PDB file of C-alpha atoms and ligand atoms in Angstrom:
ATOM      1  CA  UNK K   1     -10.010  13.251   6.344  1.00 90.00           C
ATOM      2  CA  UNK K   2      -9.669  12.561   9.757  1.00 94.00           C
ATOM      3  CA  UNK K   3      -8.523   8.836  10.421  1.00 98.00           C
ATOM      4  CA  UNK K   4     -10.376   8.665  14.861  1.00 97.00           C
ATOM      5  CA  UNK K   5     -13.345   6.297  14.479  1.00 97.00           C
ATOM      6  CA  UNK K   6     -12.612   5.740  10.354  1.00 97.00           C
ATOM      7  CA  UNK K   7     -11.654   2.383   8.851  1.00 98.00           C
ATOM      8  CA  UNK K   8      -8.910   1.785   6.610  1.00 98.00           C
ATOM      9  CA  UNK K   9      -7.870  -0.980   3.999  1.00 98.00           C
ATOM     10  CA  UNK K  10      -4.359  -1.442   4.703  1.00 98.00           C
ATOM     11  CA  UNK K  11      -2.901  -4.110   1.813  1.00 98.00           C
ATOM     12  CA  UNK K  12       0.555  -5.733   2.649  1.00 98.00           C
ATOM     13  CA  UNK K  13      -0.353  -4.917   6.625  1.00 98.00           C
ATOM     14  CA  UNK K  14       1.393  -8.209   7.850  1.00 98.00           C
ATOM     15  CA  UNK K  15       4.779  -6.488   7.485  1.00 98.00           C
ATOM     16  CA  UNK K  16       7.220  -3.502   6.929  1.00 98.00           C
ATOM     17  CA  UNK K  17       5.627  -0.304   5.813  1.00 98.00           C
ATOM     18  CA  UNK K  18       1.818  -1.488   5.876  1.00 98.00           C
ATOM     19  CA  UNK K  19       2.458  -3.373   9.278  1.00 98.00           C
ATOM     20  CA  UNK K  20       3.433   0.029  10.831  1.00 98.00           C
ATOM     21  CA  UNK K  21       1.195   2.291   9.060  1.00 98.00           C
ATOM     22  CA  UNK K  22      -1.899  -0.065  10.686  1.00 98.00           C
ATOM     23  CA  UNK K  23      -0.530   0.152  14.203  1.00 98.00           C
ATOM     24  CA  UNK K  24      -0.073   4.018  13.473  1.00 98.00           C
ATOM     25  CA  UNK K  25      -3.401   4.575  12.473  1.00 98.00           C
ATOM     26  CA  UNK K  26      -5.292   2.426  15.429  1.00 98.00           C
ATOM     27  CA  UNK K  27      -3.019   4.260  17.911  1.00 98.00           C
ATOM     28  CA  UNK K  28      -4.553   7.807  15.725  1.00 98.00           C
ATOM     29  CA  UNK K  29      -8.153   6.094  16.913  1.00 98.00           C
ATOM     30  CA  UNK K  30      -8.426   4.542  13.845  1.00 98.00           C
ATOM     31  CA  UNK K  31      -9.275   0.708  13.043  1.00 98.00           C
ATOM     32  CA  UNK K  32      -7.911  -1.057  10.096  1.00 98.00           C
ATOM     33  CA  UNK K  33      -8.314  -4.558   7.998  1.00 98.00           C
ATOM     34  CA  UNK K  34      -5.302  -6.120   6.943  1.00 98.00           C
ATOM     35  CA  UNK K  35      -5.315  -7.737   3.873  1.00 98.00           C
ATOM     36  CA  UNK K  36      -2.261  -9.906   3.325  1.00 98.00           C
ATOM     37  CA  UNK K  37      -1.303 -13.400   1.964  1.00 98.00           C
ATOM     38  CA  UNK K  38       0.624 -14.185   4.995  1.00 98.00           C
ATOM     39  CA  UNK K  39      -1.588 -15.241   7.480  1.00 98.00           C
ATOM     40  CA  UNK K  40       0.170 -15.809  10.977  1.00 98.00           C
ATOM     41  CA  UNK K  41       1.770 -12.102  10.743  1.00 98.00           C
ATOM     42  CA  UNK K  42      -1.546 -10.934  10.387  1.00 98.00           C
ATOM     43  CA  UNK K  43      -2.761 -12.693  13.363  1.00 98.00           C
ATOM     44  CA  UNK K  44      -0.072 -11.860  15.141  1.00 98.00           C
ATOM     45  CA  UNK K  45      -0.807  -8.261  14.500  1.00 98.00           C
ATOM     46  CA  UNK K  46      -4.368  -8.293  15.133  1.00 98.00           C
ATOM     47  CA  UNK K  47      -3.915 -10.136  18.263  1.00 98.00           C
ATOM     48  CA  UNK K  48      -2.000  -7.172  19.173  1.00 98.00           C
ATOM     49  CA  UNK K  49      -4.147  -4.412  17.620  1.00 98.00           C
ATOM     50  CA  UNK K  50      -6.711  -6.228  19.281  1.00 98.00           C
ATOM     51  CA  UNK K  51      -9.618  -7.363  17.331  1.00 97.00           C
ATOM     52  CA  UNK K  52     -11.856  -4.080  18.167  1.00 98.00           C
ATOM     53  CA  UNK K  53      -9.497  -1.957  16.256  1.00 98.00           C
ATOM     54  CA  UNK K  54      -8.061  -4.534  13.453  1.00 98.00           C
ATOM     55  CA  UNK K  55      -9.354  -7.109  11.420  1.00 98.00           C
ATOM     56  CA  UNK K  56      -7.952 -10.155   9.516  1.00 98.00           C
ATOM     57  CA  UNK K  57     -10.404 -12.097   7.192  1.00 98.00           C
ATOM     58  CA  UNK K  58      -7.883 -14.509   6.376  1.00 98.00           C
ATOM     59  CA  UNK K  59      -5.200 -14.593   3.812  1.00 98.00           C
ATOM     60  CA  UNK K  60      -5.717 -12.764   0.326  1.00 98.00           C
ATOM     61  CA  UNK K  61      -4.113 -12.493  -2.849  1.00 98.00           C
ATOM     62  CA  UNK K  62      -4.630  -8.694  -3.875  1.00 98.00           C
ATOM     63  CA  UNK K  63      -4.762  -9.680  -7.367  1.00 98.00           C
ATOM     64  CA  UNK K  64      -7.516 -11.733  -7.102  1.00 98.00           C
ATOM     65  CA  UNK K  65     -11.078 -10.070  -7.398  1.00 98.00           C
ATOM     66  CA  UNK K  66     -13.154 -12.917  -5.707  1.00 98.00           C
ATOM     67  CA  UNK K  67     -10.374 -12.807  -2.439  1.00 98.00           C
ATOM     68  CA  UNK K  68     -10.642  -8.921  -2.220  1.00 98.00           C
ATOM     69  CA  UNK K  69     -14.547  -9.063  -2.598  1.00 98.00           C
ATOM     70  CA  UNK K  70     -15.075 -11.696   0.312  1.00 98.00           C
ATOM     71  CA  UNK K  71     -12.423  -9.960   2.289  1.00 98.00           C
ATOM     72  CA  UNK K  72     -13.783  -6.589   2.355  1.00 98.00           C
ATOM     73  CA  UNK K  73     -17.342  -8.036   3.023  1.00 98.00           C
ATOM     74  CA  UNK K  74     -15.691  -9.837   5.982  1.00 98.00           C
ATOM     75  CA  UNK K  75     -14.081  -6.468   7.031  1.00 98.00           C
ATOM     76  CA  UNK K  76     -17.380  -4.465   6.554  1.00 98.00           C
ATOM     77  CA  UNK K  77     -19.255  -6.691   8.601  1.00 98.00           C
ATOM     78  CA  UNK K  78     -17.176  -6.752  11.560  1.00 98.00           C
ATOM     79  CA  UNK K  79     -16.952  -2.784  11.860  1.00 98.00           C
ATOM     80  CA  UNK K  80     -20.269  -2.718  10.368  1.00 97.00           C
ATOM     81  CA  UNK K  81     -20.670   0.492  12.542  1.00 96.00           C
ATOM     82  CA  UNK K  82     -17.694   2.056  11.308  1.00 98.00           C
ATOM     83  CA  UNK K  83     -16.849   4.520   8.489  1.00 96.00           C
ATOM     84  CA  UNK K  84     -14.765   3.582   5.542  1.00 98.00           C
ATOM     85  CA  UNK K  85     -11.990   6.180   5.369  1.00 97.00           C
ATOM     86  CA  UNK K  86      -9.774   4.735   2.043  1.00 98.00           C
ATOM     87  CA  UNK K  87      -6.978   2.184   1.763  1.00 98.00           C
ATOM     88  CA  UNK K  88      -3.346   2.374   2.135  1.00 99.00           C
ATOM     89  CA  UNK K  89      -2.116   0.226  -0.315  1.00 98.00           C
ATOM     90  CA  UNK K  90       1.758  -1.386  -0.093  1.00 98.00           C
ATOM     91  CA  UNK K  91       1.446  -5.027  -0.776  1.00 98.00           C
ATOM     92  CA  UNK K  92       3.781  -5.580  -3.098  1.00 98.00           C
ATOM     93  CA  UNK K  93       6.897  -7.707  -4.288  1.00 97.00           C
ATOM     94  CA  UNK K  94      10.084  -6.752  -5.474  1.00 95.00           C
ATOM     95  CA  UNK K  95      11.336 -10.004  -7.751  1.00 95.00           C
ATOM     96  CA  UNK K  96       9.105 -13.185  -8.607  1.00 96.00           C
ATOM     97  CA  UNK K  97       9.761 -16.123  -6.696  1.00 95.00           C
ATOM     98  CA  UNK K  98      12.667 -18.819  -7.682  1.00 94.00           C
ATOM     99  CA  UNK K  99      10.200 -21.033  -9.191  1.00 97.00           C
ATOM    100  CA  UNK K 100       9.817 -18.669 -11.982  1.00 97.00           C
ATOM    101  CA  UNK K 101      12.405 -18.202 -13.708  1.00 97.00           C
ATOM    102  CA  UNK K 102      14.311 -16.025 -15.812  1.00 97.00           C
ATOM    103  CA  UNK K 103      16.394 -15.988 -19.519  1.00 98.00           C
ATOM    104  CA  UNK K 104      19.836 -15.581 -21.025  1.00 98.00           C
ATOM    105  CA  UNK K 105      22.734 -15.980 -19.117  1.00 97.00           C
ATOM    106  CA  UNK K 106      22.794 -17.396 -15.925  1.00 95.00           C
ATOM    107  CA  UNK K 107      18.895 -17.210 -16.256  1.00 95.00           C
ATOM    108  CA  UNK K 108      20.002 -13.139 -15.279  1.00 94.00           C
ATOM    109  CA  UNK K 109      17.312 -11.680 -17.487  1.00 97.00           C
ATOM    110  CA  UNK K 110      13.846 -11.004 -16.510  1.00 97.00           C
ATOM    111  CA  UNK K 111      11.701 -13.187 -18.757  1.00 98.00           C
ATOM    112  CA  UNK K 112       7.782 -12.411 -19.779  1.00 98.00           C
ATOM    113  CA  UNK K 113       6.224 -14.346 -17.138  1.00 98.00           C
ATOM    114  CA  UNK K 114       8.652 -12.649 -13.808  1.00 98.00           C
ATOM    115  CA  UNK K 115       7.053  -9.392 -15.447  1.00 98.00           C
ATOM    116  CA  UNK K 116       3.948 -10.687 -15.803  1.00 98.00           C
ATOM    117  CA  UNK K 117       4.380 -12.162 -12.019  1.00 98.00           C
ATOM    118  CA  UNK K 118       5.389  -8.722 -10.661  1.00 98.00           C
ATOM    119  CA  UNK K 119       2.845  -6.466 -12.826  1.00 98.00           C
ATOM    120  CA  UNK K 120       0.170  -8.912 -11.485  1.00 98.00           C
ATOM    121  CA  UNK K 121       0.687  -8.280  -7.765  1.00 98.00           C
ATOM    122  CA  UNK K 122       2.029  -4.728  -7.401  1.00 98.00           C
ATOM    123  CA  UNK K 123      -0.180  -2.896 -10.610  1.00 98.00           C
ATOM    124  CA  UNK K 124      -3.029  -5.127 -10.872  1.00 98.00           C
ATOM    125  CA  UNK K 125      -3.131  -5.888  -7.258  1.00 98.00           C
ATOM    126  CA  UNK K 126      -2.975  -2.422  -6.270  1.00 98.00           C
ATOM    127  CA  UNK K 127      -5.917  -1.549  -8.576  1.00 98.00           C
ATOM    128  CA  UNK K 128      -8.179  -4.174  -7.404  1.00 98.00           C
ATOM    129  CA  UNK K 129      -8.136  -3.429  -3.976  1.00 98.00           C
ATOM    130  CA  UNK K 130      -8.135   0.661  -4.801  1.00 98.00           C
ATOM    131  CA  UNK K 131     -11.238  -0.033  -7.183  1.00 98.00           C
ATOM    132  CA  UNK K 132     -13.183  -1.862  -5.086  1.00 98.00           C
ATOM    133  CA  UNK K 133     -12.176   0.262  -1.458  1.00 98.00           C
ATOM    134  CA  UNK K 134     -13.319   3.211  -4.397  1.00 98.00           C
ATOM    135  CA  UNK K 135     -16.672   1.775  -4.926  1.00 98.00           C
ATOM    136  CA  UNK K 136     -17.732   1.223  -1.439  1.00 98.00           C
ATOM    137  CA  UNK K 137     -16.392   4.989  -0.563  1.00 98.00           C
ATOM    138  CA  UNK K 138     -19.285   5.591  -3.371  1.00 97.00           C
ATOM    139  CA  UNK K 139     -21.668   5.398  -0.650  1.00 95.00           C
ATOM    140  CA  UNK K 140     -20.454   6.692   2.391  1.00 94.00           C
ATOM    141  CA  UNK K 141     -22.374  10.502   3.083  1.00 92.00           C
ATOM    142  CA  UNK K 142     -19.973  13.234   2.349  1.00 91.00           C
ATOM    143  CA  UNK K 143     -20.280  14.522   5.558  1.00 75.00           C
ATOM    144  CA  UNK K 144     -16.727  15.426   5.665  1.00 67.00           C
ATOM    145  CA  UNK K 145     -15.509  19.390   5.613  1.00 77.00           C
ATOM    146  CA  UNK K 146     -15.502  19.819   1.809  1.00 93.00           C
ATOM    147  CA  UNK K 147     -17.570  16.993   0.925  1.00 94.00           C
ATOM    148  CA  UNK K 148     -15.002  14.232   1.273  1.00 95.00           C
ATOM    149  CA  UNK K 149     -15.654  10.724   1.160  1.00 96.00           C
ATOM    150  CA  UNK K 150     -12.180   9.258   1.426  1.00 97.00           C
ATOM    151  CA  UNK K 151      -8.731   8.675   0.498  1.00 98.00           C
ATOM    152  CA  UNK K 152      -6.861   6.208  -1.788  1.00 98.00           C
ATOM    153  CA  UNK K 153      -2.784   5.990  -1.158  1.00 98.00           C
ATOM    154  CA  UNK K 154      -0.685   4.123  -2.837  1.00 99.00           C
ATOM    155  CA  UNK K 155       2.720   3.158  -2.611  1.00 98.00           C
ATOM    156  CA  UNK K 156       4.789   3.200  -5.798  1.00 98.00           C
ATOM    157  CA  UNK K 157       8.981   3.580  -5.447  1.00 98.00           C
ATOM    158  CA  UNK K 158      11.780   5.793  -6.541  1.00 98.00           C
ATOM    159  CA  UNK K 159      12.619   2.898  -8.991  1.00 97.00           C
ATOM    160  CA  UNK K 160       9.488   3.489 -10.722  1.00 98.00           C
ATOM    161  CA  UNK K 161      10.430   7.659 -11.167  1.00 98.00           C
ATOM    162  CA  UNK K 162      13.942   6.784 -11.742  1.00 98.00           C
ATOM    163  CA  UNK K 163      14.019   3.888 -14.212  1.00 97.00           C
ATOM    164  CA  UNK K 164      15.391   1.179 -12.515  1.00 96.00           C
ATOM    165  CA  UNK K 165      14.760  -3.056 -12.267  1.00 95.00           C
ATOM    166  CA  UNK K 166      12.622  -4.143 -15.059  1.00 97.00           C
ATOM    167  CA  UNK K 167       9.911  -5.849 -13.300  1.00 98.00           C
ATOM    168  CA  UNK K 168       9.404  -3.971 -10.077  1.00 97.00           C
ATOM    169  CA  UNK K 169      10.296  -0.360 -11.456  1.00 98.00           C
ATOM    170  CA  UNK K 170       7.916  -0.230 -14.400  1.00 98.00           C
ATOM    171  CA  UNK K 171       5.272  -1.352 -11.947  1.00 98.00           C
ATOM    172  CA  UNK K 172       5.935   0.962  -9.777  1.00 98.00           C
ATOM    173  CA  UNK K 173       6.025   3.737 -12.562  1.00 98.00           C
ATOM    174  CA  UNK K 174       2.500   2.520 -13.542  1.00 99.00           C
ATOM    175  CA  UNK K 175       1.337   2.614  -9.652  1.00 99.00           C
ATOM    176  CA  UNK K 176       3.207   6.437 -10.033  1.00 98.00           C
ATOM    177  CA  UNK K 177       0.921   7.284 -13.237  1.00 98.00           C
ATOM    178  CA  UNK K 178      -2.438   6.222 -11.668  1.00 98.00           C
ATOM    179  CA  UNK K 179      -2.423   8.550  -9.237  1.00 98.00           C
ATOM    180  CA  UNK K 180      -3.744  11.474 -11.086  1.00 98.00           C
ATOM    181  CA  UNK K 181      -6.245   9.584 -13.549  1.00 98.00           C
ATOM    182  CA  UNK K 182      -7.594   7.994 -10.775  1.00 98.00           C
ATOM    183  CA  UNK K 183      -7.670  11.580  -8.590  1.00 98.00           C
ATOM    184  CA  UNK K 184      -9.375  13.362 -11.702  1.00 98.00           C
ATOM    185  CA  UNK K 185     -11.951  10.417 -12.315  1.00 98.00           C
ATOM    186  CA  UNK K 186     -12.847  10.357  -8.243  1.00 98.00           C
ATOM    187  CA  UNK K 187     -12.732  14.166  -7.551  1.00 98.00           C
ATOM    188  CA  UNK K 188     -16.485  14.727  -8.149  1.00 97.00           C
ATOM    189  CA  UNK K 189     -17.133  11.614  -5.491  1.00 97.00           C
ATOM    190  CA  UNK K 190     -15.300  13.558  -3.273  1.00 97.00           C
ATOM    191  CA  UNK K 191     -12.367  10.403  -3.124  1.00 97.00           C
ATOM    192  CA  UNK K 192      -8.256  12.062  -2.876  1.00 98.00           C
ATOM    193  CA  UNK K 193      -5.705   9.972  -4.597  1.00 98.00           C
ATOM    194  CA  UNK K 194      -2.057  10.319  -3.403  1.00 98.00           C
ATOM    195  CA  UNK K 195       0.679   7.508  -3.586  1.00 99.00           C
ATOM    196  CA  UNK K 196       4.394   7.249  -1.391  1.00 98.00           C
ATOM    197  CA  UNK K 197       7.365   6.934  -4.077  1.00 98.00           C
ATOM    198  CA  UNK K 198      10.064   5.354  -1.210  1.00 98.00           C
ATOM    199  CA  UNK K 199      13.501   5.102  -1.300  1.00 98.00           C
ATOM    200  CA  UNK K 200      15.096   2.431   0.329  1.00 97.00           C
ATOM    201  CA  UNK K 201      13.268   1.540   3.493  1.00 97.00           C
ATOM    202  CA  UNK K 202      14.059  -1.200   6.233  1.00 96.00           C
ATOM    203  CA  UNK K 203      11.759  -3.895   5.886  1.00 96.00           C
ATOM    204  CA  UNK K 204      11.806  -7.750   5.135  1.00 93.00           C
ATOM    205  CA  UNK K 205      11.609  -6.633   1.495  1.00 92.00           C
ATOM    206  CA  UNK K 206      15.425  -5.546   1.190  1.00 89.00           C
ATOM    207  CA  UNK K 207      16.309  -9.063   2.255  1.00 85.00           C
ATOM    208  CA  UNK K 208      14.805 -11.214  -0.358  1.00 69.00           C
ATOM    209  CA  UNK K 209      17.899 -11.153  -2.678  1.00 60.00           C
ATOM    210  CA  UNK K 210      21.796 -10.563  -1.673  1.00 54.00           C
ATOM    211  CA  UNK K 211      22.466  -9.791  -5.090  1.00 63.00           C
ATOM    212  CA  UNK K 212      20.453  -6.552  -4.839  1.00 68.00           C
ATOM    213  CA  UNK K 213      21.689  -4.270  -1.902  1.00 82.00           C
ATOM    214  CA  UNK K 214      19.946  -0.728  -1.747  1.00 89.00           C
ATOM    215  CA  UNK K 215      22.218   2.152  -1.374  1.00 92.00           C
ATOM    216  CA  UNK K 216      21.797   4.318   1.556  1.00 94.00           C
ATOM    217  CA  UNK K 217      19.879   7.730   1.284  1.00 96.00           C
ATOM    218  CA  UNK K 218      21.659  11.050   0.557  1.00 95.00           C
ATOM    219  CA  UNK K 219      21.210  12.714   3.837  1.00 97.00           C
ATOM    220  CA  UNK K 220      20.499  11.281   6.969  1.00 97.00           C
ATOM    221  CA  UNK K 221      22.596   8.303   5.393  1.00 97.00           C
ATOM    222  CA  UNK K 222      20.656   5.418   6.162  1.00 97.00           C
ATOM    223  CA  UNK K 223      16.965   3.381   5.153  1.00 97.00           C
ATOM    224  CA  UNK K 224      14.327   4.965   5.934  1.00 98.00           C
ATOM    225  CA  UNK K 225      12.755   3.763   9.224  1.00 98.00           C
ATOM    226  CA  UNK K 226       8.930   2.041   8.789  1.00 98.00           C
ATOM    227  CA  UNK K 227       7.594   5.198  11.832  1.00 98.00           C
ATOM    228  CA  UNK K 228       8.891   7.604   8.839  1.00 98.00           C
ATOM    229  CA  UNK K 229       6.199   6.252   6.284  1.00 98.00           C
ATOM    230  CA  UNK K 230       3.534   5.917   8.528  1.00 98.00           C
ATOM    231  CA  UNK K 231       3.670   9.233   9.976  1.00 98.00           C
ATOM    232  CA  UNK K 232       3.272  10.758   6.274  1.00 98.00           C
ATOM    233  CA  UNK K 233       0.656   8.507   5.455  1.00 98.00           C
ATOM    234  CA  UNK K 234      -1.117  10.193   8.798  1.00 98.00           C
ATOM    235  CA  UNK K 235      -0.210  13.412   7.017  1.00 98.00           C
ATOM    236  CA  UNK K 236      -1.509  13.017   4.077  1.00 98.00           C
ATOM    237  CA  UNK K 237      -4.860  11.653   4.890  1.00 98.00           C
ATOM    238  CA  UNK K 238      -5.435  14.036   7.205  1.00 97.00           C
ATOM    239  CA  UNK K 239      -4.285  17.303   4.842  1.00 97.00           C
ATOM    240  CA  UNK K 240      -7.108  17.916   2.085  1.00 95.00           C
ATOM    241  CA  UNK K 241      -4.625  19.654  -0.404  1.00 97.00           C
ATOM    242  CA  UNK K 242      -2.889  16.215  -0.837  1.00 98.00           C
ATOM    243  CA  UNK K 243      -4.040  15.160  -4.138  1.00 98.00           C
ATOM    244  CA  UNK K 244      -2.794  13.677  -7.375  1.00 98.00           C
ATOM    245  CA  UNK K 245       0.403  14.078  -6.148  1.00 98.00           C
ATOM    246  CA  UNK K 246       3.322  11.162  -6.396  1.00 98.00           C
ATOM    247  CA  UNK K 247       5.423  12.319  -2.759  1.00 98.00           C
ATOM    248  CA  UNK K 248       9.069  11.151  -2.815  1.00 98.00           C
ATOM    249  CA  UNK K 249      10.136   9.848   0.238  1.00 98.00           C
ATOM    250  CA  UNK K 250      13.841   8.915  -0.131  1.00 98.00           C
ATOM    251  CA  UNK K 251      15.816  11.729   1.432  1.00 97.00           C
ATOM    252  CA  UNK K 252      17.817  12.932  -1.987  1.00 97.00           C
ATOM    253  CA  UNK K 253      18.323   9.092  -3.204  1.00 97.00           C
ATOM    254  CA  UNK K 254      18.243   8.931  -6.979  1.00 96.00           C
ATOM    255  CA  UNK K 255      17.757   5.216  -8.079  1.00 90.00           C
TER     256      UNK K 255
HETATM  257  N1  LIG O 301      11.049  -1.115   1.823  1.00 54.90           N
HETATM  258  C1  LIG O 301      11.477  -0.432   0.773  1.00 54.90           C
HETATM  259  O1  LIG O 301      12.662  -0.154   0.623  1.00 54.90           O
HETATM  260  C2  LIG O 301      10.488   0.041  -0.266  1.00 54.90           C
HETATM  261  C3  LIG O 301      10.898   1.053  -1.157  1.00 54.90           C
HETATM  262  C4  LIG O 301      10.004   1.497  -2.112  1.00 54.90           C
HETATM  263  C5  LIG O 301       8.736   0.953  -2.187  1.00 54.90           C
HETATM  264  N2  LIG O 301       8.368  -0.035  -1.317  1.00 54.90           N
HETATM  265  C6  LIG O 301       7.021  -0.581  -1.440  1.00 54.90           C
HETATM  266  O2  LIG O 301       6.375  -0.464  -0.200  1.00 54.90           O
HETATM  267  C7  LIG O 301       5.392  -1.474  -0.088  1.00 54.90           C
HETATM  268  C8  LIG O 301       5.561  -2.173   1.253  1.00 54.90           C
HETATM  269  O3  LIG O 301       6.765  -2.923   1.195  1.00 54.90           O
HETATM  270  P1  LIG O 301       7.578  -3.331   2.506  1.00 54.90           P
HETATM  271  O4  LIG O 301       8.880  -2.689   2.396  1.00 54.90           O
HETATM  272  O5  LIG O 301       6.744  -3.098   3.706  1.00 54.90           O
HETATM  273  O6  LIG O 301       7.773  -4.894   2.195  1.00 54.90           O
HETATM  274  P2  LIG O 301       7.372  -6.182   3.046  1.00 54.90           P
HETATM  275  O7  LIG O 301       7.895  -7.326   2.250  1.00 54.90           O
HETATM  276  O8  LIG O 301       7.787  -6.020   4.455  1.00 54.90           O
HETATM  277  O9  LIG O 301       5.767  -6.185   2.997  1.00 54.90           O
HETATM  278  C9  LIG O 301       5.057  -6.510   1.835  1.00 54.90           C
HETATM  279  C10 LIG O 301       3.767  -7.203   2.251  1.00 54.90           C
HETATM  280  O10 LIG O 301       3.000  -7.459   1.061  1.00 54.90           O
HETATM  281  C11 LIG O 301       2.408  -8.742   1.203  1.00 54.90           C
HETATM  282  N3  LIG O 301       2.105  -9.293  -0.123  1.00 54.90           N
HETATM  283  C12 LIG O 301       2.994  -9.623  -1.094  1.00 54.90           C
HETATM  284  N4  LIG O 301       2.335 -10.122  -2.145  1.00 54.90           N
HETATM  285  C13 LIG O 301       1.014 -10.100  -1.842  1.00 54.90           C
HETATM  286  C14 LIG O 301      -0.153 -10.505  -2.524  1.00 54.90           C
HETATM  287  N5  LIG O 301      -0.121 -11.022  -3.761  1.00 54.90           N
HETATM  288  N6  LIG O 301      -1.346 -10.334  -1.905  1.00 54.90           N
HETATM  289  C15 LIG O 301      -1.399  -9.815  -0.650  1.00 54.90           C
HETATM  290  N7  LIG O 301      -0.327  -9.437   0.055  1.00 54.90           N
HETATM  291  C16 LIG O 301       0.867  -9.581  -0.543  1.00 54.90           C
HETATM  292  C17 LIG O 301       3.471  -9.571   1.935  1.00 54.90           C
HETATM  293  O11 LIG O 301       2.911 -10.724   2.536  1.00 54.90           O
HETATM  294  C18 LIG O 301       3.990  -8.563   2.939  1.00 54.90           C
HETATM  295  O12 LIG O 301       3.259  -8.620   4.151  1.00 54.90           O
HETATM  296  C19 LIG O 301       5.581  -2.402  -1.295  1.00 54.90           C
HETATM  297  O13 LIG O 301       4.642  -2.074  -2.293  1.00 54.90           O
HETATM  298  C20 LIG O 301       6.978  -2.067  -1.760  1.00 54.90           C
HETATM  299  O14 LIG O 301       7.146  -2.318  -3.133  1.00 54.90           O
HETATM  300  C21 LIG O 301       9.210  -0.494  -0.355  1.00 54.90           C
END
């Protein structure tokens, strides 16, 4: 899939890792919608995308199916002469806010409804949007070489492979397992499915909680730098053989 004049769905594309895979893409001659809960990033961005090559409908909840609907009509309309090329998909969260809160001791635990907060945005959220982005794929002409229509990415973690943080890891796992199911059940339409398993990466996400400090990778010894993950998202759209495949991206870092 080639990403010059193609459109892509990029979730969490106020910030970090969805932030730089948009300005990656529109800089490949791509355009991209952003769809993101925080708005003024978002604006900020497409002010400086410009609003030929990026799109902001306003904010959106991923795991809401009326807010993904309107957005993507919103999107489609304004590069109504465009080609949908997929989604990249890394909205996501890594705890629940303060307000929910958890049990046992020193309220340390994760209760029912922090997992239910963090399957909710990063599973169901990613589904919704990769569903939907799925269905309008549906009817673009496979005009590609080998009868492509598009490309699905997701972004699950190395917590989700290695078994780590309750919440966030077995979301991520789940994010992990789709990728296949959803690659077999799309491969006659012509649709790839791939996802990103990160290590540690440096974006706003590592600061929401000093009591949780990522270790650096293996070798080079650092985070992973935001350019890094956007140029193998370019990669992997634009290689066919990428499919059903769950690509570690953590430089030797076991979780
Ligand atoms: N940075 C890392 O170390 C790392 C490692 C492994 C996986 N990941 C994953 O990569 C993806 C991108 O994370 P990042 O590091 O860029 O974090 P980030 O916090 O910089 O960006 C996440 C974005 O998701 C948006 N978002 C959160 N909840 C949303 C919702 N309900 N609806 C719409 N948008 C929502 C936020 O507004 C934000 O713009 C996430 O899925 C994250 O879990 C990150």
């Amino acid at each position: 899939m080639k990403i010059e004049n193609r459109l892509f769905i990029i979730t969490g594309g106020a910030s970090g890792l969805g932030k730089e895979t948009a300005k990656t893409i529109v800089r490949h001659g791509g355009y991209v919608g952003i769809i993101d809960l925080n708005a003024k990033a978002s604006d900020d961005l497409v002010e400086k995308l410009d609003a030929k090559n990026a799109c902001f409908p306003g904010p959106v909840d991923v795991s809401s199916e009326s807010q993904v609907d309107e957005a993507l009509v919103k999107i489609m309309r304004h590069f109504s002469s465009v080609r949908l090329g997929g989604a990249v998909l890394c909205s996501g969260v890594l705890f629940a806010p303060p307000r929910v809160k958890g049990y046992g001791p020193g309220n340390k635990l994760t209760s029912y409804q922090q997992f239910q907060y963090i399957i909710n945005v990063n599973l169901l959220g990613t589904y919704n949007v990769a569903q939907k982005v799925s269905e309008l794929l549906l009817s673009n002409e496979p005009t590609e070489e080998d009868g492509e229509r598009g490309v699905i990415l997701t972004t699950s973690s190395i917590t989700g492979l290695d078994g780590t943080i309750v919440g966030y890891g077995t979301s991520k796992a789940a994010v992990a397992g789709l990728t296949l199911p959803l690659a077999k059940e799309l491969a006659e339409f012509g649709i790839r499915s791939i996802s990103i398993a990160p290590g540690p990466f440096d974006t706003p996400i590592l600061d929401n909680d000093a009591n949780i400090k990522a270790p650096p990778c293996l070798f080079p010894r650092r985070y992973g730098r935001p350019a890094e993950f956007a140029s193998t998202v370019v990669h992997l759209i634009t290689h066919p053989m990428f499919n059903g495949s769950v690509v570690r991206l953590d430089a030797g870092l076991r979780a």
